[in-house]
Tab-separated table of C-alpha atoms in Angstrom:
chain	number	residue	atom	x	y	z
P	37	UNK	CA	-30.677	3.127	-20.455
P	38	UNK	CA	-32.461	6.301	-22.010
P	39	UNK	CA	-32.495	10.098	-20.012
P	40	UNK	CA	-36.080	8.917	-19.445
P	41	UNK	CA	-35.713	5.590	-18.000
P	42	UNK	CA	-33.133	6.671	-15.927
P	43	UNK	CA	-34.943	9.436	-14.881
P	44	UNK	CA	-38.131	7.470	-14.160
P	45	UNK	CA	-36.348	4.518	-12.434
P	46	UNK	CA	-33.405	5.977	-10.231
P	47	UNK	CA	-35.073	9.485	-9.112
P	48	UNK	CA	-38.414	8.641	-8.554
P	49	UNK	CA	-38.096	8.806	-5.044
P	50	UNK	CA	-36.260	12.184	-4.900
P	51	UNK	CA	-39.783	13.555	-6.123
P	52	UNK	CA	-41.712	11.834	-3.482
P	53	UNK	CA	-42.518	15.693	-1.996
P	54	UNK	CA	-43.840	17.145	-5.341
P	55	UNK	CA	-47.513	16.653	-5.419
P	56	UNK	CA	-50.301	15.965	-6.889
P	57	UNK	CA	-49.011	13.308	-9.576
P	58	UNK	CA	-49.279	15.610	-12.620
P	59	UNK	CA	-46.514	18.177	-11.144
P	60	UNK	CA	-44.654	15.485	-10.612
P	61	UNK	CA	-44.694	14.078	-13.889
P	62	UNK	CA	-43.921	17.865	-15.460
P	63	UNK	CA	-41.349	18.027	-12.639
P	64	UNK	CA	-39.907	14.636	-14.327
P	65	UNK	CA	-40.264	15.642	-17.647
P	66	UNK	CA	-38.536	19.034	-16.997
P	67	UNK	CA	-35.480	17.162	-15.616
P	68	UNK	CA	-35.346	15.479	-18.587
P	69	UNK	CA	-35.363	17.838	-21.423
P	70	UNK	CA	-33.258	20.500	-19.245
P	71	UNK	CA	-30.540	17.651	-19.068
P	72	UNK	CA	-30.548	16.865	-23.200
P	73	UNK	CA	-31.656	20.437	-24.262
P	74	UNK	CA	-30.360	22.820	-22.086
P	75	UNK	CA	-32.177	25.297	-20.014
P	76	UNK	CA	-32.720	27.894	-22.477
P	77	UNK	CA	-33.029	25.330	-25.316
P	78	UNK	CA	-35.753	23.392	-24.019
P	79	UNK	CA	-39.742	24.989	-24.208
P	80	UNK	CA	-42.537	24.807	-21.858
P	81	UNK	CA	-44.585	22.603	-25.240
P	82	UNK	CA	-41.632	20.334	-24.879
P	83	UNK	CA	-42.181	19.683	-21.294
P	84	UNK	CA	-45.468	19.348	-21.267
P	85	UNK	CA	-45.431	17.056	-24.216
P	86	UNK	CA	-42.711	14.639	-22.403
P	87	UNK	CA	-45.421	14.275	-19.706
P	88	UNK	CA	-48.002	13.384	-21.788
P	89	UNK	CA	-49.925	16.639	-21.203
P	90	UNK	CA	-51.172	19.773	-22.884
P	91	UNK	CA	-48.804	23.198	-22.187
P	92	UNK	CA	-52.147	24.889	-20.310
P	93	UNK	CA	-52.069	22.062	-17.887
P	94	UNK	CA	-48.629	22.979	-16.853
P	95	UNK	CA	-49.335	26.308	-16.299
P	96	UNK	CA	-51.867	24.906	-13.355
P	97	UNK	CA	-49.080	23.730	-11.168
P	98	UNK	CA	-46.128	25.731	-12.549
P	99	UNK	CA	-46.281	29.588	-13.667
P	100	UNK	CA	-42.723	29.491	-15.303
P	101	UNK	CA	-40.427	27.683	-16.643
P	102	UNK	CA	-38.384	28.838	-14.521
P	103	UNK	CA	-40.264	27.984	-11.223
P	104	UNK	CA	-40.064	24.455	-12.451
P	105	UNK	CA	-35.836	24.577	-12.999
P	106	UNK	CA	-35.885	26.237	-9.211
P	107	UNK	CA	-37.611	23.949	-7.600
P	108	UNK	CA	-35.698	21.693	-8.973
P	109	UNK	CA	-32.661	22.532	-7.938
P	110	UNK	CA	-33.788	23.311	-4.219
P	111	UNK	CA	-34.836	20.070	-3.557
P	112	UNK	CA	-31.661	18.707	-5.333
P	113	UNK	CA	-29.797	21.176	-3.580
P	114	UNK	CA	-31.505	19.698	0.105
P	115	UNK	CA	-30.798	16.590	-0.767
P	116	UNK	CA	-27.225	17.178	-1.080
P	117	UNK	CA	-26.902	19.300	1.682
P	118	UNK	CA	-29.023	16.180	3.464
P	119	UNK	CA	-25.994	13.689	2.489
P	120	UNK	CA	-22.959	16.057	3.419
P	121	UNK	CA	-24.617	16.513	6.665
P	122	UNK	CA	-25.522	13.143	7.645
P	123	UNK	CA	-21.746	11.985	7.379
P	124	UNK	CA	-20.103	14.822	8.842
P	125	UNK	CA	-22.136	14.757	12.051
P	126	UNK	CA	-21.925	10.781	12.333
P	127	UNK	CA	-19.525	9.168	15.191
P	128	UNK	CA	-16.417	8.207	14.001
P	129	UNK	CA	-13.085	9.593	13.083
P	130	UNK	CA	-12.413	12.360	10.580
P	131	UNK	CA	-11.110	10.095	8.185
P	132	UNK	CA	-14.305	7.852	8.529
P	133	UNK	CA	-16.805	10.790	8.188
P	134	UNK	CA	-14.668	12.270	5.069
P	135	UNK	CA	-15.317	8.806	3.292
P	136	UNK	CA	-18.399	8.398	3.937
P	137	UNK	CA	-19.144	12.028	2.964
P	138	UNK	CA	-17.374	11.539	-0.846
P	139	UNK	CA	-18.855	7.905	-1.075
P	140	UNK	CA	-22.564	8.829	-0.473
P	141	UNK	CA	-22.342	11.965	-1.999
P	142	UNK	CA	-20.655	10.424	-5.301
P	143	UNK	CA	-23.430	7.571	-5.081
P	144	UNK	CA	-25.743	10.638	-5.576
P	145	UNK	CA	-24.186	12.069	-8.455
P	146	UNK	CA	-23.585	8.898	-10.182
P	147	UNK	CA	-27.071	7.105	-9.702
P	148	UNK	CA	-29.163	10.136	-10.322
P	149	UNK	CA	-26.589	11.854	-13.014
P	150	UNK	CA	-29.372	12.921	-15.560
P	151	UNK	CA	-30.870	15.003	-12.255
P	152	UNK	CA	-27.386	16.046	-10.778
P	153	UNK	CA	-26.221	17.650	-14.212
P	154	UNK	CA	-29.604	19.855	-14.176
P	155	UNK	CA	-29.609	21.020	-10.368
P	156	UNK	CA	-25.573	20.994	-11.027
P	157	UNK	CA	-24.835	22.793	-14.134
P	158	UNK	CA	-28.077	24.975	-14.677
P	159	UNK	CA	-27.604	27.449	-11.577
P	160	UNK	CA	-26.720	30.361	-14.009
P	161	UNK	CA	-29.999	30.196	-15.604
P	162	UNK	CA	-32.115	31.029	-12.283
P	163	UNK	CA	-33.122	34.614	-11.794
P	164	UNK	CA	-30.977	36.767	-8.333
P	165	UNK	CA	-33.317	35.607	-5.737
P	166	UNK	CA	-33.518	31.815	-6.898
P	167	UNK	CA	-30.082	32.047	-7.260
P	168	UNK	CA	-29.498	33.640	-4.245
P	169	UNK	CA	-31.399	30.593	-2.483
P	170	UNK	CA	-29.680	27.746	-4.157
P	171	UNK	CA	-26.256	29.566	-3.427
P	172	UNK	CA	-27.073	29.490	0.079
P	173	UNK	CA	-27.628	25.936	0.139
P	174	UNK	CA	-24.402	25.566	-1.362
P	175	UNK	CA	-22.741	27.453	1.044
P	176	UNK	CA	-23.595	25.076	3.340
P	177	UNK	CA	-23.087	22.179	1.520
P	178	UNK	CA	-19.755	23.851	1.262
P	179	UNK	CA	-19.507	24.130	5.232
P	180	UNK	CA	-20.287	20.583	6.089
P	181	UNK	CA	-17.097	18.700	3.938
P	182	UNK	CA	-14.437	21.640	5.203
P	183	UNK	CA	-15.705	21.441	9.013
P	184	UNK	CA	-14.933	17.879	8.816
P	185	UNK	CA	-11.469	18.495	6.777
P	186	UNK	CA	-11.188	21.102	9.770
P	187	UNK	CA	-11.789	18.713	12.567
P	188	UNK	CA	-9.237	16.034	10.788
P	189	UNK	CA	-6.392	19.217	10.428
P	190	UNK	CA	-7.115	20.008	14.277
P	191	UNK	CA	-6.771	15.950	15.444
P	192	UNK	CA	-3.790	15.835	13.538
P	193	UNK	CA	-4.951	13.050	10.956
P	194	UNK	CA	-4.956	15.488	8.078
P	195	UNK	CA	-2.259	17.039	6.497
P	196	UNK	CA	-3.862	20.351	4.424
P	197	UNK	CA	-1.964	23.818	3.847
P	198	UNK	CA	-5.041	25.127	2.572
P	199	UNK	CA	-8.568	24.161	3.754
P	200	UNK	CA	-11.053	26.336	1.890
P	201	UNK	CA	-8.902	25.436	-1.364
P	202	UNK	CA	-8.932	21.149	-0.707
P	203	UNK	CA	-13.041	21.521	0.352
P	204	UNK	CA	-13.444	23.093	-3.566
P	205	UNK	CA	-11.907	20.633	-4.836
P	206	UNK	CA	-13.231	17.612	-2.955
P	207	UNK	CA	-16.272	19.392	-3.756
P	208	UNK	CA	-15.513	19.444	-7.718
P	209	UNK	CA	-14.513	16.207	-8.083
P	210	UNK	CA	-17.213	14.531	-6.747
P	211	UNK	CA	-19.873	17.093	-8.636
P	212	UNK	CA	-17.774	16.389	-12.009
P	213	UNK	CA	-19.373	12.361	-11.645
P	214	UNK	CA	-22.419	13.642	-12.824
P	215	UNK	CA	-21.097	15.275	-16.104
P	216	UNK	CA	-19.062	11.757	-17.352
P	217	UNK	CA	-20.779	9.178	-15.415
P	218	UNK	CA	-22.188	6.175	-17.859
P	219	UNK	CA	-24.441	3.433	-16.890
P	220	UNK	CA	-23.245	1.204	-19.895
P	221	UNK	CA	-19.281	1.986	-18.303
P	222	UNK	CA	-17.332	-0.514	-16.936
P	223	UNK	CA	-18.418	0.958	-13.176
P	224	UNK	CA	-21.298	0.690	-10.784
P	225	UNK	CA	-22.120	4.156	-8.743
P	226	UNK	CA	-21.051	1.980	-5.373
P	227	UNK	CA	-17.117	1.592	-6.920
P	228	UNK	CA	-17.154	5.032	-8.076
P	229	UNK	CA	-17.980	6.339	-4.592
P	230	UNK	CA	-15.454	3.968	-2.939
P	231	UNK	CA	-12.663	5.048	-5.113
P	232	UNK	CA	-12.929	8.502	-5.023
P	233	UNK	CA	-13.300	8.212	-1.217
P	234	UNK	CA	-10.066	6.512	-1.236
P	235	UNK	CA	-8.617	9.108	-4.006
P	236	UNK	CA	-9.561	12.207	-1.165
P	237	UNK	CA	-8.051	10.569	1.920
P	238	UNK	CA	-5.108	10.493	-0.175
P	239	UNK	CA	-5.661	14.504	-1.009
P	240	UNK	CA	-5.743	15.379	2.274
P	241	UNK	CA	-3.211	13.388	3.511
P	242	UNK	CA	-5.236	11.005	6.279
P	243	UNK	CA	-3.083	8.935	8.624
């Protein structure tokens, strides 16, 4: 499957928000070309030209290249932040909530990797207040996996020495999906997430 198909097929409804159609479609095509290219590599002429439209007519709905790599990664950003907190405030036990947090949010990365490497790996290229912003959200992306790692030291099921240091790295390993990921590979985003669920109950020692 191509950047494009992917793109078109498994994200589509991520950009259910960004209206009308035609800032969707540059919002598409940006993803694209910022995942093969690079940031700083790819033009607003190649954007436009992926969605089939003239670089004027981008300038109507986006005034940077920039504002279109931001709001990218905000509602990527929400959407993770939407994931993480949906499992950590769900009933159950620790253990429970941690899996479901690394399954769902390794699903993400794996099904949507062409978008996850973009709002993932491109956060240097925003200007200090975009920046700023997206850091926030991961702050609290951050937030959501150690209060449940917190809750599972504090019940006893967890065995962690050091809580901010397992979250990173929970946190890394699940994020690193998007960079190696391969739809052709021998495994489907569902047995991804349900090993590496199984791989962080063993990293934080749940009983």
């Amino acid at each position: 499957m191509s950047t494009a198909e992917e793109t078109a097929d498994g994200e589509t409804s991520a950009w259910g928000e960004v209206t009308p159609d035609a800032a969707r479609r540059l919002l598409v095509a940006a993803v694209e070309a910022f995942a093969e290219r690079g940031y700083h590599a790819t033009t607003t002429r190649d954007i436009a030209g992926r969605a089939g439209m003239s670089p004027a007519a981008l300038y109507i709905h986006y005034k940077t290249k920039e504002e279109l790599l931001h709001r990218i990664s905000r509602i990527g950003h929400a959407k993770a932040l939407d994931i993480l907190r949906t499992a950590a405030r769900r009933e159950g036990a620790p253990a429970e909530r941690l899996a479901d947090a690394v399954s769902s949010f390794v699903r993400w990365h794996a099904g949507g990797r062409t978008t996850a490497r973009v709002v993932q790996y491109e956060l240097d290229s925003l200007g200090p207040d975009a920046r700023a912003e997206i850091l926030a959200l991961r702050r609290q992306c951050d937030a959501e996996v150690r209060g449940i790692i917190e809750d599972g030291v504090a019940a006893g099921d967890f065995d962690v020495l050091d809580v901010k240091g397992t979250t990173l790295a929970v946190l890394s390993l699940c994020i690193d999906v998007a960079r190696w990921f391969n739809v052709d590979g021998p495994w489907t985003p569902d047995e991804v997430g349900a090993l590496y669920a199984d791989l962080v109950l063993r990293m934080v020692g749940a009983k």
